[in-house]
Structures are given as structure tokens and as C-alpha cells.
Amino acid sequence: MLQSILGIAVLLGVGFLCSENRSQISWRAVVGAFAIILVVAGFVLATEAGADVLLAVSNGVGTVFNYGTEGIKFAFGNLVNFSVDGIGFVWALQVLPQIIFTASLTSLLYYMGIMQWFVRIIGGGLQLVLGTSRAESMNAAGNIVLGQTEAPLLVKPFHRVLTRAQIFAIMVGGLSSIAGSILAGLAGMGVGINYLVMACFMSAPA
């Protein structure tokens, strides 16, 4: 735990020292982001209700991934069946199709307008608590399910008026989050879905 706290302090210190205009740093956003992360982590890890919510969300995400897995089995048969002797883990067959499936599903939800509704709710909450701009908040929310390439398209109308600081925040937000398609790939490699889901939501304020 001490090592983690030290790491956070070092990263904040490096960011502060590298800042071009330290007087303009929004400490409300910094403190608010850490507060959100601590509240989410505490709710999920220390309360029964939080654990139940995380379990329900993880089961839902896992069910969607299972649908993708069944489609992969239908397409490739025993090539993705671990019970068959001589057939081991093949990334191109077990993980890559799952990434394609999840990316396609995300695009469909975006086309139907469901993704925008989700992003507006999360982004509005971040903007209210952190005091960040609408573009930064919506992009951070979009990074929960979209990738670094797709999320900035949510704020395309703002691109011409973004400041250097806002552009930097948008790019860093993409690098510090897990896209839904990558989440599927990591889950296919054996990483626990509950930890991935929690990391996705906690990365938004970060």
C-alpha cells in the first residue's frame, strides 16, 4: 500500500514539475478525481451492496462475452476448444475475434444512440464534480467503453476550440483507460472480468 501511495505522489510531482503554467492547475479536479476513485473503490470493496453491484455488472459483461465465445466456437470449431489434445491457446482465434465482436457491438450501440445516452450521464456527473469542461468530461466517459480513437469523436464539434490543456487531457484519458474491445481481449486471456470492469469505471476520473 505504501508503495502505491508513493507511486501516486511521484506521478503527481512529475506532472506538477512538468507543467507549463502551475498557477492554472485545477486542484479541484485533482482532489475530486481522487475522491471519486476512493469512493468507488471503497463502495465496491468494503460494502456488500457494492460487491453485489460489481458482481451484477461483471456477470452482464461476462454474458455478452460468452455470446461472442459461442460465435467463435461456431466459426472455428475445435480450434478454440481447450479440451482437445494438442490445441492450446491461440490469440488470433480466441482473443482477436472477441475484440472484433465487442468493437462491432459498441459501434451498433453508438449508432442506435444508446452509447451517447450513457456517456452524457457519466460525463455530466464528472463535469459537475470535477469542474472540467464538457469536452473533457464526455471524452473521459466515452473512454470507459470506446477506444482512444473513437472517444474523441464524441466531442468532434469542440475540436476547433479546444485549448492545448484540453487536447492533452483528452489524449491522456485515452491512454489511461481500457476500451471495451480491449477489455474483451484481456478477459479472453484470463484476467478477471470484475477487476476489468472496476478498472474501466475508475479510469474515467483518473
mmCIF file of C-alpha atoms in Angstrom:
data_model
loop_
_atom_site.group_PDB
_atom_site.id
_atom_site.type_symbol
_atom_site.label_atom_id
_atom_site.label_comp_id
_atom_site.label_asym_id
_atom_site.label_seq_id
_atom_site.Cartn_x
_atom_site.Cartn_y
_atom_site.Cartn_z
ATOM 1 C CA MET A 1 0.000 0.000 0.000
ATOM 2 C CA LEU A 2 2.853 2.362 0.876
ATOM 3 C CA GLN A 3 4.444 1.672 -2.499
ATOM 4 C CA SER A 4 1.184 2.572 -4.276
ATOM 5 C CA ILE A 5 0.838 5.840 -2.340
ATOM 6 C CA LEU A 6 4.461 6.699 -3.109
ATOM 7 C CA GLY A 7 3.869 5.985 -6.799
ATOM 8 C CA ILE A 8 0.848 8.307 -6.873
ATOM 9 C CA ALA A 9 2.836 11.057 -5.144
ATOM 10 C CA VAL A 10 5.727 10.693 -7.600
ATOM 11 C CA LEU A 11 3.422 10.849 -10.637
ATOM 12 C CA LEU A 12 1.657 13.936 -9.286
ATOM 13 C CA GLY A 13 5.022 15.534 -8.551
ATOM 14 C CA VAL A 14 6.320 14.850 -12.055
ATOM 15 C CA GLY A 15 3.132 16.275 -13.554
ATOM 16 C CA PHE A 16 3.419 19.388 -11.399
ATOM 17 C CA LEU A 17 7.089 19.946 -12.258
ATOM 18 C CA CYS A 18 6.472 19.473 -15.998
ATOM 19 C CA SER A 19 3.514 21.854 -16.064
ATOM 20 C CA GLU A 20 3.969 24.978 -18.200
ATOM 21 C CA ASN A 21 1.598 27.027 -16.025
ATOM 22 C CA ARG A 22 1.403 25.699 -12.473
ATOM 23 C CA SER A 23 -0.809 28.556 -11.315
ATOM 24 C CA GLN A 24 -3.583 27.349 -13.628
ATOM 25 C CA ILE A 25 -3.687 23.785 -12.279
ATOM 26 C CA SER A 26 -7.223 22.911 -11.210
ATOM 27 C CA TRP A 27 -6.744 21.348 -7.785
ATOM 28 C CA ARG A 28 -10.493 20.848 -7.597
ATOM 29 C CA ALA A 29 -10.204 18.386 -10.485
ATOM 30 C CA VAL A 30 -7.201 16.632 -8.929
ATOM 31 C CA VAL A 31 -8.745 16.248 -5.476
ATOM 32 C CA GLY A 32 -12.189 15.470 -6.888
ATOM 33 C CA ALA A 33 -10.824 12.729 -9.149
ATOM 34 C CA PHE A 34 -9.053 11.026 -6.252
ATOM 35 C CA ALA A 35 -12.174 11.360 -4.128
ATOM 36 C CA ILE A 36 -14.299 9.649 -6.793
ATOM 37 C CA ILE A 37 -11.773 6.828 -7.139
ATOM 38 C CA LEU A 38 -11.631 6.289 -3.370
ATOM 39 C CA VAL A 39 -15.423 6.357 -3.050
ATOM 40 C CA VAL A 40 -15.913 3.875 -5.900
ATOM 41 C CA ALA A 41 -13.179 1.564 -4.596
ATOM 42 C CA GLY A 42 -14.490 1.760 -1.039
ATOM 43 C CA PHE A 43 -18.075 1.135 -2.120
ATOM 44 C CA VAL A 44 -17.152 -1.897 -4.195
ATOM 45 C CA LEU A 45 -14.525 -3.422 -1.914
ATOM 46 C CA ALA A 46 -15.842 -2.572 1.557
ATOM 47 C CA THR A 47 -19.626 -2.876 1.258
ATOM 48 C CA GLU A 48 -21.866 -5.807 0.457
ATOM 49 C CA ALA A 49 -24.080 -3.662 -1.774
ATOM 50 C CA GLY A 50 -21.052 -2.527 -3.784
ATOM 51 C CA ALA A 51 -19.858 -6.088 -4.204
ATOM 52 C CA ASP A 52 -23.329 -7.095 -5.410
ATOM 53 C CA VAL A 53 -23.389 -4.249 -7.947
ATOM 54 C CA LEU A 54 -19.934 -5.179 -9.246
ATOM 55 C CA LEU A 55 -20.946 -8.843 -9.451
ATOM 56 C CA ALA A 56 -24.111 -7.987 -11.395
ATOM 57 C CA VAL A 57 -22.242 -5.779 -13.866
ATOM 58 C CA SER A 58 -19.443 -8.338 -14.239
ATOM 59 C CA ASN A 59 -21.953 -11.123 -14.872
ATOM 60 C CA GLY A 60 -23.672 -8.988 -17.507
ATOM 61 C CA VAL A 61 -20.398 -8.243 -19.267
ATOM 62 C CA GLY A 62 -19.378 -11.879 -18.967
ATOM 63 C CA THR A 63 -22.656 -12.986 -20.555
ATOM 64 C CA VAL A 64 -22.034 -10.717 -23.547
ATOM 65 C CA PHE A 65 -18.514 -12.127 -23.915
ATOM 66 C CA ASN A 66 -19.919 -15.660 -23.697
ATOM 67 C CA TYR A 67 -22.155 -14.896 -26.669
ATOM 68 C CA GLY A 68 -19.039 -13.902 -28.578
ATOM 69 C CA THR A 69 -17.285 -17.081 -27.466
ATOM 70 C CA GLU A 70 -20.152 -19.228 -28.744
ATOM 71 C CA GLY A 71 -19.925 -17.476 -32.102
ATOM 72 C CA ILE A 72 -16.184 -18.115 -32.210
ATOM 73 C CA LYS A 73 -16.734 -21.812 -31.435
ATOM 74 C CA PHE A 74 -19.313 -21.999 -34.212
ATOM 75 C CA ALA A 75 -16.861 -20.448 -36.683
ATOM 76 C CA PHE A 76 -13.657 -22.280 -35.703
ATOM 77 C CA GLY A 77 -14.906 -25.453 -34.010
ATOM 78 C CA ASN A 78 -12.287 -27.470 -32.107
ATOM 79 C CA LEU A 79 -9.582 -24.892 -32.841
ATOM 80 C CA VAL A 80 -10.898 -22.935 -29.850
ATOM 81 C CA ASN A 81 -11.721 -25.960 -27.709
ATOM 82 C CA PHE A 82 -9.167 -26.320 -24.900
ATOM 83 C CA SER A 83 -10.368 -29.835 -24.125
ATOM 84 C CA VAL A 84 -8.976 -31.168 -27.404
ATOM 85 C CA ASP A 85 -5.467 -32.613 -27.060
ATOM 86 C CA GLY A 86 -2.796 -30.692 -28.897
ATOM 87 C CA ILE A 87 -4.811 -27.465 -29.255
ATOM 88 C CA GLY A 88 -3.551 -24.740 -26.936
ATOM 89 C CA PHE A 89 -4.206 -21.036 -26.578
ATOM 90 C CA VAL A 90 -4.202 -19.230 -29.946
ATOM 91 C CA TRP A 91 -4.526 -15.445 -29.661
ATOM 92 C CA ALA A 92 -5.705 -14.989 -33.250
ATOM 93 C CA LEU A 93 -8.567 -17.443 -32.701
ATOM 94 C CA GLN A 94 -9.589 -16.957 -29.068
ATOM 95 C CA VAL A 95 -8.924 -13.254 -28.448
ATOM 96 C CA LEU A 96 -8.914 -11.359 -31.755
ATOM 97 C CA PRO A 97 -12.450 -12.451 -32.808
ATOM 98 C CA GLN A 98 -13.721 -11.432 -29.354
ATOM 99 C CA ILE A 99 -12.201 -7.971 -29.830
ATOM 100 C CA ILE A 100 -13.853 -7.656 -33.249
ATOM 101 C CA PHE A 101 -17.197 -8.794 -31.825
ATOM 102 C CA THR A 102 -17.073 -6.292 -28.952
ATOM 103 C CA ALA A 103 -15.976 -3.430 -31.217
ATOM 104 C CA SER A 104 -18.853 -4.201 -33.596
ATOM 105 C CA LEU A 105 -21.347 -4.322 -30.721
ATOM 106 C CA THR A 106 -20.073 -0.991 -29.401
ATOM 107 C CA SER A 107 -20.444 0.579 -32.856
ATOM 108 C CA LEU A 108 -24.009 -0.738 -33.067
ATOM 109 C CA LEU A 109 -24.900 0.763 -29.672
ATOM 110 C CA TYR A 110 -23.331 4.046 -30.783
ATOM 111 C CA TYR A 111 -25.387 4.014 -33.996
ATOM 112 C CA MET A 112 -28.576 3.369 -32.000
ATOM 113 C CA GLY A 113 -27.853 6.315 -29.692
ATOM 114 C CA ILE A 114 -27.569 4.188 -26.550
ATOM 115 C CA MET A 115 -23.872 4.903 -26.092
ATOM 116 C CA GLN A 116 -24.388 8.672 -26.276
ATOM 117 C CA TRP A 117 -27.001 8.469 -23.517
ATOM 118 C CA PHE A 118 -24.583 6.566 -21.283
ATOM 119 C CA VAL A 119 -21.741 8.990 -21.999
ATOM 120 C CA ARG A 120 -23.890 12.065 -21.288
ATOM 121 C CA ILE A 121 -24.850 10.752 -17.838
ATOM 122 C CA ILE A 122 -21.303 9.826 -16.770
ATOM 123 C CA GLY A 123 -19.769 12.879 -18.432
ATOM 124 C CA GLY A 124 -22.300 15.220 -16.834
ATOM 125 C CA GLY A 125 -21.507 13.803 -13.409
ATOM 126 C CA LEU A 126 -17.768 14.246 -13.925
ATOM 127 C CA GLN A 127 -18.244 17.811 -15.139
ATOM 128 C CA LEU A 128 -20.352 18.645 -12.091
ATOM 129 C CA VAL A 129 -17.938 17.174 -9.543
ATOM 130 C CA LEU A 130 -14.573 17.974 -11.127
ATOM 131 C CA GLY A 131 -15.388 21.280 -12.783
ATOM 132 C CA THR A 132 -13.826 20.116 -16.050
ATOM 133 C CA SER A 133 -15.045 21.223 -19.461
ATOM 134 C CA ARG A 134 -17.854 19.419 -21.236
ATOM 135 C CA ALA A 135 -15.469 18.101 -23.893
ATOM 136 C CA GLU A 136 -13.024 16.672 -21.346
ATOM 137 C CA SER A 137 -15.801 15.109 -19.261
ATOM 138 C CA MET A 138 -17.618 13.489 -22.185
ATOM 139 C CA ASN A 139 -14.362 12.146 -23.605
ATOM 140 C CA ALA A 140 -13.411 10.635 -20.234
ATOM 141 C CA ALA A 141 -16.817 8.965 -20.003
ATOM 142 C CA GLY A 142 -16.537 7.698 -23.567
ATOM 143 C CA ASN A 143 -13.188 6.083 -22.812
ATOM 144 C CA ILE A 144 -14.954 3.666 -20.457
ATOM 145 C CA VAL A 145 -16.332 1.736 -23.424
ATOM 146 C CA LEU A 146 -14.717 3.285 -26.501
ATOM 147 C CA GLY A 147 -11.088 3.369 -27.522
ATOM 148 C CA GLN A 148 -8.676 6.285 -27.769
ATOM 149 C CA THR A 149 -9.536 6.654 -31.454
ATOM 150 C CA GLU A 150 -13.333 6.617 -31.121
ATOM 151 C CA ALA A 151 -13.857 8.557 -27.858
ATOM 152 C CA PRO A 152 -12.550 11.926 -29.175
ATOM 153 C CA LEU A 153 -15.143 11.710 -31.960
ATOM 154 C CA LEU A 154 -17.814 12.201 -29.277
ATOM 155 C CA VAL A 155 -16.545 15.760 -28.854
ATOM 156 C CA LYS A 156 -15.798 16.433 -32.522
ATOM 157 C CA PRO A 157 -17.807 19.722 -32.547
ATOM 158 C CA PHE A 158 -15.412 21.095 -29.894
ATOM 159 C CA HIS A 159 -12.166 20.173 -31.665
ATOM 160 C CA ARG A 160 -11.577 23.612 -33.200
ATOM 161 C CA VAL A 161 -11.894 25.462 -29.899
ATOM 162 C CA LEU A 162 -10.023 23.088 -27.587
ATOM 163 C CA THR A 163 -7.075 24.505 -25.668
ATOM 164 C CA ARG A 164 -3.720 22.716 -25.523
ATOM 165 C CA ALA A 165 -4.506 21.601 -21.984
ATOM 166 C CA GLN A 166 -7.857 20.123 -23.046
ATOM 167 C CA ILE A 167 -6.289 18.299 -26.009
ATOM 168 C CA PHE A 168 -3.647 16.896 -23.662
ATOM 169 C CA ALA A 169 -6.321 15.770 -21.188
ATOM 170 C CA ILE A 170 -8.253 14.023 -23.964
ATOM 171 C CA MET A 171 -5.168 12.171 -25.212
ATOM 172 C CA VAL A 172 -4.040 11.169 -21.713
ATOM 173 C CA GLY A 173 -7.571 9.984 -20.924
ATOM 174 C CA GLY A 174 -7.414 7.587 -23.845
ATOM 175 C CA LEU A 175 -4.035 6.221 -22.798
ATOM 176 C CA SER A 176 -5.097 5.678 -19.173
ATOM 177 C CA SER A 177 -8.298 3.739 -19.896
ATOM 178 C CA ILE A 178 -9.334 0.334 -21.231
ATOM 179 C CA ALA A 179 -11.523 0.255 -24.329
ATOM 180 C CA GLY A 180 -14.414 -2.195 -24.356
ATOM 181 C CA SER A 181 -12.847 -4.201 -27.166
ATOM 182 C CA ILE A 182 -9.519 -4.465 -25.313
ATOM 183 C CA LEU A 183 -11.418 -5.451 -22.172
ATOM 184 C CA ALA A 184 -12.811 -8.385 -24.140
ATOM 185 C CA GLY A 185 -9.322 -9.366 -25.226
ATOM 186 C CA LEU A 186 -7.946 -9.224 -21.682
ATOM 187 C CA ALA A 187 -10.890 -11.259 -20.415
ATOM 188 C CA GLY A 188 -10.186 -13.830 -23.110
ATOM 189 C CA MET A 189 -6.629 -14.107 -21.800
ATOM 190 C CA GLY A 190 -7.902 -14.979 -18.321
ATOM 191 C CA VAL A 191 -7.997 -11.629 -16.484
ATOM 192 C CA GLY A 192 -10.941 -11.420 -14.042
ATOM 193 C CA ILE A 193 -13.880 -9.509 -15.528
ATOM 194 C CA ASN A 194 -14.779 -7.956 -12.165
ATOM 195 C CA TYR A 195 -11.355 -6.302 -11.921
ATOM 196 C CA LEU A 196 -11.517 -5.129 -15.534
ATOM 197 C CA VAL A 197 -14.978 -3.583 -15.095
ATOM 198 C CA MET A 198 -13.877 -1.810 -11.926
ATOM 199 C CA ALA A 199 -10.732 -0.512 -13.642
ATOM 200 C CA CYS A 200 -12.776 0.802 -16.585
ATOM 201 C CA PHE A 201 -15.012 2.948 -14.381
ATOM 202 C CA MET A 202 -12.215 4.106 -12.075
ATOM 203 C CA SER A 203 -10.105 5.211 -15.048
ATOM 204 C CA ALA A 204 -12.673 7.844 -16.105
ATOM 205 C CA PRO A 205 -11.955 10.394 -13.339
ATOM 206 C CA ALA A 206 -8.264 9.484 -13.358
#
